[in-house]
Short mmCIF file of C-alpha atoms and ligand atoms in Angstrom, two decimals:
data_model
loop_
_atom_site.label_atom_id
_atom_site.label_comp_id
_atom_site.label_asym_id
_atom_site.label_seq_id
_atom_site.Cartn_x
_atom_site.Cartn_y
_atom_site.Cartn_z
CA MET M 197 -9.18 24.33 -83.58
CA THR M 198 -8.82 27.84 -82.20
CA ALA M 199 -8.78 28.55 -78.45
CA THR M 200 -12.29 30.00 -78.69
CA GLY M 201 -13.45 26.93 -80.60
CA ILE M 202 -12.04 24.61 -77.91
CA THR M 203 -13.62 26.63 -75.10
CA HIS M 204 -16.94 26.60 -76.93
CA GLN M 205 -16.83 22.82 -77.43
CA VAL M 206 -15.95 22.22 -73.76
CA GLN M 207 -18.76 24.51 -72.65
CA SER M 208 -21.22 22.76 -74.89
CA GLN M 209 -20.12 19.37 -73.50
CA TYR M 210 -20.71 20.43 -69.87
CA GLU M 211 -24.04 22.03 -70.79
CA ARG M 212 -25.21 18.67 -72.11
CA HIS M 213 -23.48 16.58 -69.47
CA PRO M 214 -23.03 18.45 -66.19
CA TYR M 215 -20.22 17.21 -64.00
CA PRO M 216 -20.33 15.09 -61.94
CA GLY M 217 -24.07 15.22 -62.57
CA TYR M 218 -25.24 13.30 -59.50
CA PRO M 219 -28.99 13.59 -58.96
CA LEU M 220 -29.92 16.78 -57.13
CA TRP M 221 -31.80 14.96 -54.40
CA ILE M 222 -28.78 12.86 -53.37
CA PRO M 223 -27.37 14.06 -50.04
CA LEU M 224 -23.66 14.75 -50.43
CA ARG M 225 -21.18 13.22 -47.99
CA TRP M 226 -19.42 16.55 -47.80
CA GLN M 227 -16.89 15.49 -45.17
CA ASP M 228 -15.34 13.29 -47.90
CA GLY M 229 -14.15 16.52 -49.50
CA TYR M 230 -11.87 17.27 -46.52
CA ILE M 231 -8.80 17.20 -48.75
CA GLY M 232 -10.14 20.12 -50.82
CA ALA M 233 -10.68 22.42 -47.85
CA SER M 234 -8.35 25.41 -47.78
CA ALA M 235 -7.52 24.62 -44.14
CA PHE M 236 -6.01 21.31 -45.21
CA SER M 237 -3.67 22.84 -47.81
CA ARG M 238 -2.73 25.68 -45.49
CA TYR M 239 -1.95 23.33 -42.68
CA LEU M 240 0.02 20.93 -44.86
CA CYS M 241 2.00 23.76 -46.41
CA GLY M 242 2.24 25.59 -43.09
CA GLU M 243 5.89 24.95 -42.49
CA TRP M 244 6.81 26.83 -45.61
CA ARG M 245 4.35 29.61 -45.83
CA GLU M 246 4.43 33.09 -44.54
CA SER M 247 0.89 33.67 -43.48
CA THR M 248 -0.46 37.02 -42.61
CA SER M 249 -3.91 37.65 -41.33
CA SER M 250 -4.61 39.97 -44.26
CA SER M 251 -3.88 37.17 -46.75
CA MET M 252 -6.43 35.05 -44.89
CA GLN M 253 -9.14 37.57 -45.61
CA ARG M 254 -8.81 37.07 -49.34
CA PRO M 255 -11.37 34.83 -51.01
CA PHE M 256 -10.97 31.17 -51.87
CA LEU M 257 -11.31 30.57 -55.62
CA LEU M 258 -12.91 27.38 -56.85
CA ALA M 259 -11.79 27.19 -60.48
CA GLY M 260 -14.11 25.09 -62.66
CA CYS M 261 -16.38 24.22 -59.75
CA GLY M 262 -18.72 21.80 -61.56
CA ASP M 263 -22.10 21.07 -60.01
CA THR M 264 -21.18 19.70 -56.55
CA GLN M 265 -17.81 21.00 -55.42
CA MET M 266 -19.03 24.33 -54.05
CA ALA M 267 -21.84 22.64 -52.13
CA ILE M 268 -19.27 20.31 -50.57
CA LEU M 269 -16.51 22.77 -49.79
CA ARG M 270 -18.78 25.54 -48.51
CA ASN M 271 -19.57 23.22 -45.59
CA LEU M 272 -15.90 22.71 -44.84
CA GLU M 273 -14.91 26.37 -44.85
CA PRO M 274 -15.49 28.71 -41.92
CA ALA M 275 -18.47 31.03 -42.47
CA SER M 276 -16.07 34.01 -42.49
CA GLN M 277 -14.15 32.64 -45.50
CA SER M 278 -15.54 34.15 -48.69
CA MET M 279 -15.71 31.80 -51.68
CA ILE M 280 -15.93 32.40 -55.41
CA GLY M 281 -16.82 29.61 -57.82
CA VAL M 282 -16.07 30.09 -61.52
CA ASP M 283 -17.37 27.77 -64.21
CA ILE M 284 -17.99 28.07 -67.89
CA SER M 285 -21.18 26.04 -67.79
CA PRO M 286 -24.35 27.89 -66.71
CA ARG M 287 -26.03 24.53 -66.17
CA ASN M 288 -23.39 23.43 -63.66
CA LEU M 289 -23.87 26.71 -61.79
CA ARG M 290 -27.68 26.41 -61.81
CA ARG M 291 -27.38 22.93 -60.37
CA THR M 292 -24.96 24.20 -57.71
CA ARG M 293 -27.49 26.87 -56.70
CA LEU M 294 -30.24 24.27 -56.46
CA ARG M 295 -28.07 22.05 -54.28
CA MET M 296 -27.34 24.99 -52.03
CA TRP M 297 -30.79 26.53 -51.79
CA ARG M 298 -30.96 25.89 -48.05
CA SER M 299 -27.41 27.03 -47.30
CA LEU M 300 -27.21 30.22 -45.27
CA ARG M 301 -23.58 30.79 -46.21
CA PRO M 302 -23.14 33.17 -49.12
CA VAL M 303 -21.35 32.04 -52.25
CA ASP M 304 -20.39 33.99 -55.29
CA LEU M 305 -20.84 31.97 -58.50
CA ARG M 306 -19.54 33.43 -61.75
CA GLU M 307 -20.22 32.13 -65.22
CA SER M 308 -17.01 32.76 -67.11
CA ASP M 309 -14.11 31.25 -68.95
CA LEU M 310 -11.43 30.77 -66.30
CA GLN M 311 -8.67 32.44 -68.29
CA SER M 312 -10.77 35.57 -68.97
CA TYR M 313 -11.92 35.70 -65.37
CA LEU M 314 -8.38 35.51 -63.98
CA THR M 315 -6.97 38.01 -66.47
CA ALA M 316 -9.37 40.59 -65.05
CA CYS M 317 -8.35 39.85 -61.44
CA MET M 318 -5.77 41.89 -59.54
CA ASN M 319 -2.49 40.35 -58.38
CA GLU M 320 -2.74 38.40 -55.14
CA SER M 321 -6.54 38.30 -55.20
CA PHE M 322 -7.05 34.90 -53.54
CA SER M 323 -5.67 33.18 -50.48
CA HIS M 324 -6.29 29.69 -51.85
CA ILE M 325 -7.18 28.25 -55.27
CA ASP M 326 -8.65 24.85 -55.93
CA ALA M 327 -8.39 23.66 -59.53
CA TYR M 328 -9.54 20.08 -59.54
CA GLY M 329 -9.70 18.42 -62.94
CA VAL M 330 -10.03 21.59 -64.97
CA LEU M 331 -6.65 22.82 -66.30
CA HIS M 332 -6.15 19.97 -68.79
CA HIS M 333 -9.48 20.86 -70.44
CA LEU M 334 -8.44 24.43 -71.24
CA PRO M 335 -6.98 25.62 -74.55
CA ASP M 336 -3.77 26.87 -72.91
CA PRO M 337 -3.27 25.27 -69.48
CA SER M 338 0.13 26.93 -68.93
CA ALA M 339 -1.23 30.43 -69.47
CA THR M 340 -4.08 29.81 -67.01
CA LEU M 341 -1.72 28.27 -64.47
CA ALA M 342 0.47 31.38 -64.72
CA GLU M 343 -2.59 33.57 -64.10
CA MET M 344 -3.53 31.49 -61.06
CA ALA M 345 -0.01 31.85 -59.66
CA ARG M 346 -0.16 35.62 -60.21
CA CYS M 347 -3.44 35.81 -58.31
CA LEU M 348 -1.96 34.15 -55.21
CA PRO M 349 -0.03 36.14 -52.59
CA PRO M 350 3.30 34.81 -51.28
CA GLY M 351 2.36 32.01 -48.93
CA GLY M 352 -0.95 31.43 -50.77
CA THR M 353 -1.88 27.81 -51.39
CA MET M 354 -3.35 25.76 -54.17
CA ARG M 355 -4.71 22.28 -54.70
CA LEU M 356 -4.21 21.15 -58.26
CA MET M 357 -5.47 17.97 -59.85
CA VAL M 358 -4.30 17.30 -63.37
CA TYR M 359 -4.22 14.19 -65.51
CA ASN M 360 -1.26 11.88 -65.44
CA THR M 361 -0.84 11.76 -69.21
CA PRO M 362 1.52 8.75 -69.61
CA ALA M 363 -0.87 6.64 -67.52
CA ARG M 364 -3.83 7.54 -69.73
CA GLN M 365 -2.59 6.20 -73.04
CA TRP M 366 -5.26 3.51 -73.06
CA ILE M 367 -7.99 6.11 -72.36
CA GLN M 368 -6.65 8.34 -75.13
CA GLY M 369 -6.71 5.25 -77.38
CA ILE M 370 -10.39 4.64 -76.59
CA GLN M 371 -11.15 8.33 -77.22
CA GLN M 372 -9.55 7.92 -80.66
CA VAL M 373 -11.58 4.78 -81.35
CA PHE M 374 -14.80 6.69 -80.64
CA ARG M 375 -13.67 9.60 -82.79
CA SER M 376 -12.89 7.23 -85.67
CA MET M 377 -16.40 5.80 -85.33
CA GLY M 378 -17.77 9.35 -85.67
CA LEU M 379 -19.27 9.33 -82.14
CA SER M 380 -19.41 12.52 -80.10
CA PHE M 381 -20.89 13.83 -76.86
CA HIS M 382 -23.35 16.02 -78.80
CA ASP M 383 -25.84 13.26 -79.53
CA PRO M 384 -27.33 11.16 -76.68
CA ALA M 385 -27.64 8.22 -79.13
CA HIS M 386 -23.90 8.41 -79.81
CA VAL M 387 -23.15 8.40 -76.08
CA ALA M 388 -25.38 5.35 -75.58
CA THR M 389 -23.67 3.57 -78.51
CA ALA M 390 -20.22 4.33 -77.10
CA GLN M 391 -21.26 3.10 -73.64
CA GLU M 392 -22.66 -0.10 -75.05
CA PHE M 393 -19.55 -0.73 -77.15
CA LEU M 394 -17.20 -0.21 -74.21
CA GLN M 395 -19.32 -2.44 -71.99
CA THR M 396 -19.06 -5.21 -74.58
CA TRP M 397 -15.32 -4.67 -74.85
CA CYS M 398 -14.96 -4.88 -71.06
CA HIS M 399 -16.97 -8.08 -71.10
CA LEU M 400 -14.57 -9.62 -73.61
CA SER M 401 -11.41 -8.25 -72.02
CA PRO M 402 -11.09 -8.66 -68.21
CA PRO M 403 -7.97 -6.42 -67.98
CA LEU M 404 -9.94 -3.58 -69.59
CA HIS M 405 -12.83 -4.23 -67.24
CA GLN M 406 -10.45 -4.02 -64.30
CA ARG M 407 -8.98 -0.72 -65.47
CA CYS M 408 -12.41 0.81 -65.98
CA THR M 409 -13.82 -0.32 -62.64
CA ALA M 410 -10.67 0.93 -60.87
CA MET M 411 -11.86 4.40 -61.92
CA GLY M 412 -15.09 3.84 -59.98
CA PRO M 413 -17.75 1.22 -60.63
CA SER M 414 -20.16 3.73 -62.19
CA ILE M 415 -17.81 4.94 -64.93
CA LEU M 416 -19.41 2.81 -67.67
CA ARG M 417 -23.01 3.58 -66.71
CA HIS M 418 -22.96 7.15 -65.45
CA THR M 419 -23.28 9.35 -68.52
CA GLY M 420 -21.58 12.45 -67.08
CA ARG M 421 -18.53 10.54 -65.91
CA PHE M 422 -18.41 8.42 -69.09
CA VAL M 423 -18.43 11.48 -71.36
CA ASP M 424 -15.89 13.26 -69.15
CA THR M 425 -13.51 10.33 -69.55
CA PHE M 426 -14.05 8.83 -72.98
CA LEU M 427 -15.78 11.47 -75.11
CA HIS M 428 -14.24 14.67 -73.82
CA ALA M 429 -13.97 17.61 -76.21
CA ARG M 430 -10.47 18.49 -74.99
CA GLU M 431 -7.70 16.75 -73.09
CA ALA M 432 -4.29 18.45 -73.12
CA ARG M 433 -1.40 15.99 -72.96
CA ILE M 434 1.14 17.24 -70.47
CA SER M 435 3.51 14.90 -68.67
CA PRO M 436 4.09 15.01 -64.87
CA GLN M 437 7.61 16.28 -65.50
CA ASP M 438 6.29 19.15 -67.62
CA TRP M 439 3.73 20.08 -64.97
CA MET M 440 6.39 20.07 -62.28
CA GLN M 441 8.70 22.24 -64.40
CA ARG M 442 5.93 24.74 -65.06
CA LEU M 443 5.05 24.88 -61.36
CA ALA M 444 8.68 25.46 -60.37
CA HIS M 445 8.98 28.21 -62.97
CA LEU M 446 5.97 29.98 -61.42
CA GLY M 447 7.30 29.71 -57.87
CA LEU M 448 4.70 27.14 -56.85
CA THR M 449 6.34 24.56 -54.61
CA PRO M 450 4.69 21.17 -54.16
CA ALA M 451 4.32 20.30 -50.48
CA GLY M 452 2.80 16.90 -51.15
CA LEU M 453 1.15 14.42 -53.48
CA LEU M 454 -1.96 12.56 -52.39
CA ASP M 455 -1.66 8.81 -52.93
CA ARG M 456 -5.28 7.62 -53.09
CA TYR M 457 -4.49 4.08 -54.25
CA GLY M 458 -1.37 3.08 -52.32
CA GLU M 459 0.82 3.30 -55.42
CA TRP M 460 3.68 4.92 -53.45
CA ASP M 461 3.72 2.47 -50.55
CA ALA M 462 7.32 1.47 -51.17
CA TYR M 463 8.39 5.13 -50.96
CA PRO M 464 8.47 7.67 -48.10
CA ASN M 465 5.06 9.23 -47.46
CA PRO M 466 4.47 11.31 -50.65
CA LEU M 467 2.10 13.67 -48.87
CA TRP M 468 4.86 14.78 -46.54
CA ASN M 469 7.72 14.47 -49.07
CA CYS M 470 6.57 15.16 -52.59
CA PRO M 471 8.29 12.77 -55.03
CA SER M 472 10.54 14.35 -57.63
CA ALA M 473 9.33 15.07 -61.14
CA GLU M 474 11.72 12.45 -62.55
CA GLU M 475 10.45 9.79 -60.16
CA MET M 476 6.83 10.53 -61.06
CA GLU M 477 7.58 10.43 -64.75
CA LYS M 478 9.57 7.21 -64.51
CA ARG M 479 6.90 5.41 -62.48
CA ALA M 480 4.07 6.72 -64.66
CA LYS M 481 5.79 5.42 -67.80
CA ALA M 482 6.41 2.06 -66.12
CA GLY M 483 2.70 1.78 -65.27
CA ALA M 484 3.38 1.93 -61.49
CA PHE M 485 1.80 5.36 -61.01
CA SER M 486 -1.56 5.54 -62.73
CA GLN M 487 -3.62 7.91 -60.57
CA ASN M 488 -4.01 11.60 -61.35
CA LEU M 489 -1.54 14.14 -60.00
CA GLU M 490 -3.19 15.62 -56.92
CA LEU M 491 -0.76 18.20 -55.62
CA PHE M 492 -0.77 20.65 -52.72
CA LEU M 493 1.22 23.75 -53.58
CA CYS M 494 2.48 26.81 -51.84
CA LYS M 495 3.62 30.00 -53.53
CA GLN M 496 7.17 31.09 -52.80
CA PRO M 497 8.23 29.03 -49.86
CA GLY M 498 11.19 29.70 -47.63
CA LEU M 499 10.02 33.10 -46.46
CA THR M 500 10.24 33.97 -42.83
CA ALA M 501 7.42 32.67 -40.70
CA ARG M 502 7.15 28.99 -39.85
CA THR M 503 3.74 29.19 -38.31
CA THR M 504 0.32 28.65 -39.74
CA GLN M 505 -2.66 30.82 -39.16
CA VAL M 506 -5.88 29.38 -40.41
CA PRO M 507 -9.25 31.02 -39.97
CA ARG M 508 -10.31 29.29 -36.79
CA ARG M 509 -13.56 27.49 -36.28
CA ALA M 510 -15.05 26.77 -32.90
CA LEU M 511 -13.39 23.75 -31.32
CA PHE M 512 -16.69 21.97 -31.67
CA SER M 513 -18.51 22.39 -34.95
CA ARG M 514 -21.04 20.51 -37.04
CA LEU M 515 -18.07 18.79 -38.68
CA HIS M 516 -17.68 16.87 -35.42
CA LEU M 517 -21.16 15.44 -35.89
CA ARG M 518 -20.27 13.84 -39.21
CA THR M 519 -18.66 10.44 -39.59
CA PRO M 520 -15.04 10.50 -40.83
CA PRO M 521 -14.12 10.52 -44.54
CA THR M 522 -14.72 7.12 -46.16
CA LEU M 523 -11.32 7.13 -47.88
CA TRP M 524 -9.51 6.80 -44.54
CA PHE M 525 -11.02 3.44 -43.71
CA SER M 526 -11.24 1.86 -47.15
CA PHE M 527 -7.79 0.24 -46.92
CA PRO M 528 -6.95 -3.20 -45.49
CA GLU M 529 -4.78 -1.58 -42.79
CA THR M 530 -7.53 0.72 -41.55
CA TYR M 531 -10.91 -0.89 -42.11
CA ALA M 532 -10.70 -2.99 -38.95
CA LEU M 533 -10.39 0.09 -36.72
CA PRO M 534 -13.43 0.31 -34.44
CA LEU M 535 -15.87 3.20 -34.63
CA TRP M 536 -14.64 4.86 -31.43
CA GLN M 537 -11.09 4.92 -32.77
CA ARG M 538 -12.24 6.25 -36.15
CA MET M 539 -14.15 9.04 -34.44
CA SER M 540 -11.23 9.92 -32.20
CA ILE M 541 -8.92 10.18 -35.26
CA TRP M 542 -11.49 12.38 -37.00
CA TRP M 543 -11.94 14.66 -33.99
CA ARG M 544 -8.19 14.88 -33.49
CA TYR M 545 -7.85 15.90 -37.15
CA LEU M 546 -10.58 18.56 -36.90
CA ASN M 547 -9.19 20.02 -33.70
CA GLU M 548 -5.72 20.22 -35.19
CA VAL M 549 -6.43 21.47 -38.71
CA TYR M 550 -9.32 23.80 -37.84
CA GLY M 551 -8.63 24.63 -34.21
CA GLY M 552 -4.84 24.53 -34.04
CA LYS M 553 -5.05 22.17 -31.04
CA ILE M 554 -2.62 19.28 -31.39
CA SER M 555 -3.14 16.24 -29.20
CA GLU M 556 -1.29 12.98 -28.70
CA LEU M 557 -1.90 10.25 -31.23
CA SER M 558 -3.49 7.21 -29.60
CA PRO M 559 -0.83 4.48 -29.03
CA HIS M 560 -3.50 1.85 -29.77
CA ILE M 561 -3.50 2.57 -33.50
CA PRO M 562 -1.39 -0.09 -35.25
CA LEU M 563 1.66 1.31 -37.04
CA SER M 564 0.53 0.21 -40.52
CA ALA M 565 -2.86 1.91 -39.97
CA ALA M 566 -1.18 5.10 -38.74
CA GLN M 567 1.15 5.07 -41.75
CA ARG M 568 -1.78 4.73 -44.12
CA LEU M 569 -3.71 7.50 -42.36
CA ALA M 570 -0.66 9.75 -42.57
CA ARG M 571 -0.53 9.16 -46.33
CA LEU M 572 -4.18 10.23 -46.62
CA GLY M 573 -3.75 13.39 -44.56
CA ALA M 574 -5.68 12.11 -41.52
CA ILE M 575 -2.51 12.44 -39.45
CA LEU M 576 -0.23 15.40 -40.14
CA PRO M 577 3.40 15.74 -39.10
CA ARG M 578 3.25 18.77 -36.85
CA GLY M 579 3.31 18.00 -33.14
CA LEU M 580 4.42 14.38 -33.56
CA SER M 581 7.49 13.20 -31.67
CA PRO M 582 10.53 12.92 -33.97
CA ALA M 583 10.53 9.12 -33.64
CA LEU M 584 6.84 8.79 -34.52
CA ARG M 585 7.20 11.26 -37.33
CA THR M 586 10.07 9.26 -38.81
CA SER M 587 8.16 5.99 -38.64
CA LEU M 588 5.03 7.50 -40.22
CA GLU M 589 7.13 9.08 -42.93
CA ALA M 590 8.94 5.86 -43.79
CA PRO M 591 7.92 3.49 -46.59
CA MET M 592 5.06 1.22 -45.53
CA GLN M 593 6.53 -1.71 -43.60
CA GLU M 594 4.48 -4.25 -45.41
CA LYS M 595 3.15 -3.33 -48.76
CA ILE M 596 -0.32 -4.61 -47.96
CA HIS M 597 -2.47 -2.63 -50.27
CA THR M 598 -1.81 -2.83 -53.97
CA ARG M 599 -4.04 -2.57 -56.96
CA GLU M 600 -2.52 -5.63 -58.56
CA ARG M 601 -2.83 -5.79 -62.31
CA MET M 602 -4.51 -8.91 -63.63
CA PRO M 603 -2.14 -11.35 -65.27
CA ALA M 604 -2.03 -10.45 -68.95
CA ALA M 605 -4.91 -12.35 -70.52
CA LYS M 606 -4.96 -12.03 -74.27
CA ILE M 607 -8.33 -11.54 -75.86
CA PRO M 608 -9.12 -14.69 -77.93
CA PRO M 609 -9.04 -14.06 -81.73
CA ARG M 610 -12.73 -15.01 -82.02
CA ASP M 611 -13.71 -12.34 -79.45
CA MET M 612 -11.51 -9.77 -81.18
CA ARG M 613 -13.26 -10.56 -84.46
CA PHE M 614 -16.62 -10.07 -82.75
CA LEU M 615 -15.50 -6.68 -81.38
CA LEU M 616 -14.21 -5.54 -84.78
CA ASP M 617 -17.47 -6.59 -86.43
CA LYS M 618 -19.40 -4.60 -83.87
CA ALA M 619 -17.20 -1.57 -84.53
CA GLU M 620 -17.80 -1.97 -88.27
CA ILE M 621 -21.57 -1.98 -87.73
CA ILE M 622 -21.30 1.28 -85.77
CA LEU M 623 -19.19 2.78 -88.54
CA ARG M 624 -21.78 1.72 -91.10
CA ASN M 625 -24.65 3.12 -89.03
CA GLN M 626 -22.76 6.40 -88.82
CA LYS M 627 -22.50 6.31 -92.62
CA ASN M 628 -18.73 6.49 -92.17
CA LEU M 629 -17.76 3.12 -93.63
CA THR M 630 -14.90 3.11 -96.13
CA PRO M 631 -12.23 0.39 -96.41
CA ARG M 632 -9.61 2.81 -95.12
CA ARG M 633 -11.67 3.87 -92.10
CA ARG M 634 -12.48 0.28 -91.28
CA PHE M 635 -8.79 -0.61 -91.47
CA LEU M 636 -7.73 2.31 -89.24
CA LEU M 637 -10.45 1.63 -86.68
CA GLY M 638 -9.37 -2.02 -86.46
CA ARG M 639 -5.74 -1.04 -85.88
CA ARG M 640 -6.78 1.47 -83.18
CA ILE M 641 -8.80 -1.10 -81.31
CA GLU M 642 -5.90 -3.56 -81.49
CA ALA M 643 -3.48 -0.87 -80.30
CA VAL M 644 -5.62 -0.17 -77.21
CA GLN M 645 -5.90 -3.88 -76.51
CA TYR M 646 -2.13 -4.19 -76.80
CA LEU M 647 -1.63 -1.32 -74.30
CA ILE M 648 -4.00 -2.95 -71.84
CA GLU M 649 -2.44 -6.38 -72.12
CA LYS M 650 1.13 -5.08 -71.95
C1 LIG E 2062 -14.06 17.63 -64.74
S1 LIG E 2062 -15.04 18.96 -64.23
C2 LIG E 2062 -14.46 19.19 -62.57
C3 LIG E 2062 -15.48 19.86 -61.70
C4 LIG E 2062 -15.07 20.07 -60.26
N1 LIG E 2062 -13.81 20.73 -60.15
C5 LIG E 2062 -15.07 18.75 -59.53
O1 LIG E 2062 -14.01 18.26 -59.20
O2 LIG E 2062 -16.14 18.20 -59.29
C6 LIG E 2062 -14.34 20.34 -65.09
C7 LIG E 2062 -15.11 21.62 -64.82
O3 LIG E 2062 -14.39 22.71 -65.38
C8 LIG E 2062 -15.30 23.56 -66.06
N2 LIG E 2062 -14.57 24.23 -67.15
C9 LIG E 2062 -14.07 23.66 -68.28
N3 LIG E 2062 -13.48 24.58 -69.04
C10 LIG E 2062 -13.59 25.75 -68.39
C11 LIG E 2062 -13.18 27.08 -68.66
N4 LIG E 2062 -12.53 27.38 -69.79
N5 LIG E 2062 -13.47 28.03 -67.76
C12 LIG E 2062 -14.14 27.76 -66.62
N6 LIG E 2062 -14.56 26.52 -66.30
C13 LIG E 2062 -14.29 25.53 -67.17
C14 LIG E 2062 -16.39 22.65 -66.57
O4 LIG E 2062 -17.59 23.33 -66.83
C15 LIG E 2062 -16.50 21.63 -65.45
O5 LIG E 2062 -17.44 22.03 -64.50
#
């Protein structure tokens, strides 16, 4: 397919299934988006970046903003920070406007293909770029990444989330199964059939069920998320090592990797010491690193200044009235922390990242909890004593939190037969049934099952 064809297909997918597509009346817990705020990336990258006040005045670009991200991040940015959201789907942008109808803060939403939009931008147009889950859906991710790098000034920052290709082999396998059945995102009946088939498969295969629910319990039911994962029009396959090489080539230095699931507990804090490309690749291939690559990048490090200037907010803002991000206290080491301690960690974070005011870390926080919080960005290294910094940087003392894989449980032959029969019925209903297609579909289903049980 040509680049235009791919872009058209992707646009048509998001027009039918906006992302993430949560109901418009649902209030967003926008403080949970703290990690996407430009202040977070700037502060994390601060030790490397040369920041000038003029670079701060440049806009923040939200590349492929979907239908909620602007509504979330606009609340986390100072009112003086201008923001531009670009998305190829008019429906996503309409939904963003509806979510933000009461917001007094101006936003600039542009309906455009990202590559075309960036090509028309001047060098060094943005101070920060957020590209969360978009590059791997483009016809030429490298070309767009290069444009994004060009549009950042030295010291500019970026948050990039891209798929961890080696860890998604089983998802790619399921995508192939649906393609062989002739199912696509275009037809709501096809989507419902695919959902029902995968639900049955999960019912028969507990390891598959575990993998799907690890991606969020709603993945099998929520149409937008289901299509985005299993029926996507385009998913470029680029390994972590390739991404890291491309970033290095463009002068984008990774400051850190967010470890949402405690997969790097046996290693030094990856948010403060980004693992090497080889390590990521090795662990991804071994199945020990399955989350997406969520990287914080800085353009051309090693310049002169070692200070950070972030657009300052008042030391007390409406952020202080929110409860802290849920991610921080969803781990065994942190969920026992009492509310007063949670609030004090949150306020300390806000005062430091937004106000530049660093205060002592409470000595009452257990070490394992502080280590976990440091891995999630709730505690940042600046201002810590060297001893505390070293202990928060170190591998977790006890590897408490792990997403243990289920012991390999083979699907019984009778259940496999049932699944293959069901697949055959779908193939027949799609008027796609030939002996060859039936044979290939069977082998694809078995191959996915093998990958899951491995
Ligand atoms: C998986 S969603 C991520 C949305 C958002 N970043 C988030 O995290 O909620 C991918 C988004 O990229 C947009 N997109 C895909 N291809 C694009 C392109 N060529 N140009 C601009 N936006 C694009 C889609 O419309 C969709 O909103």
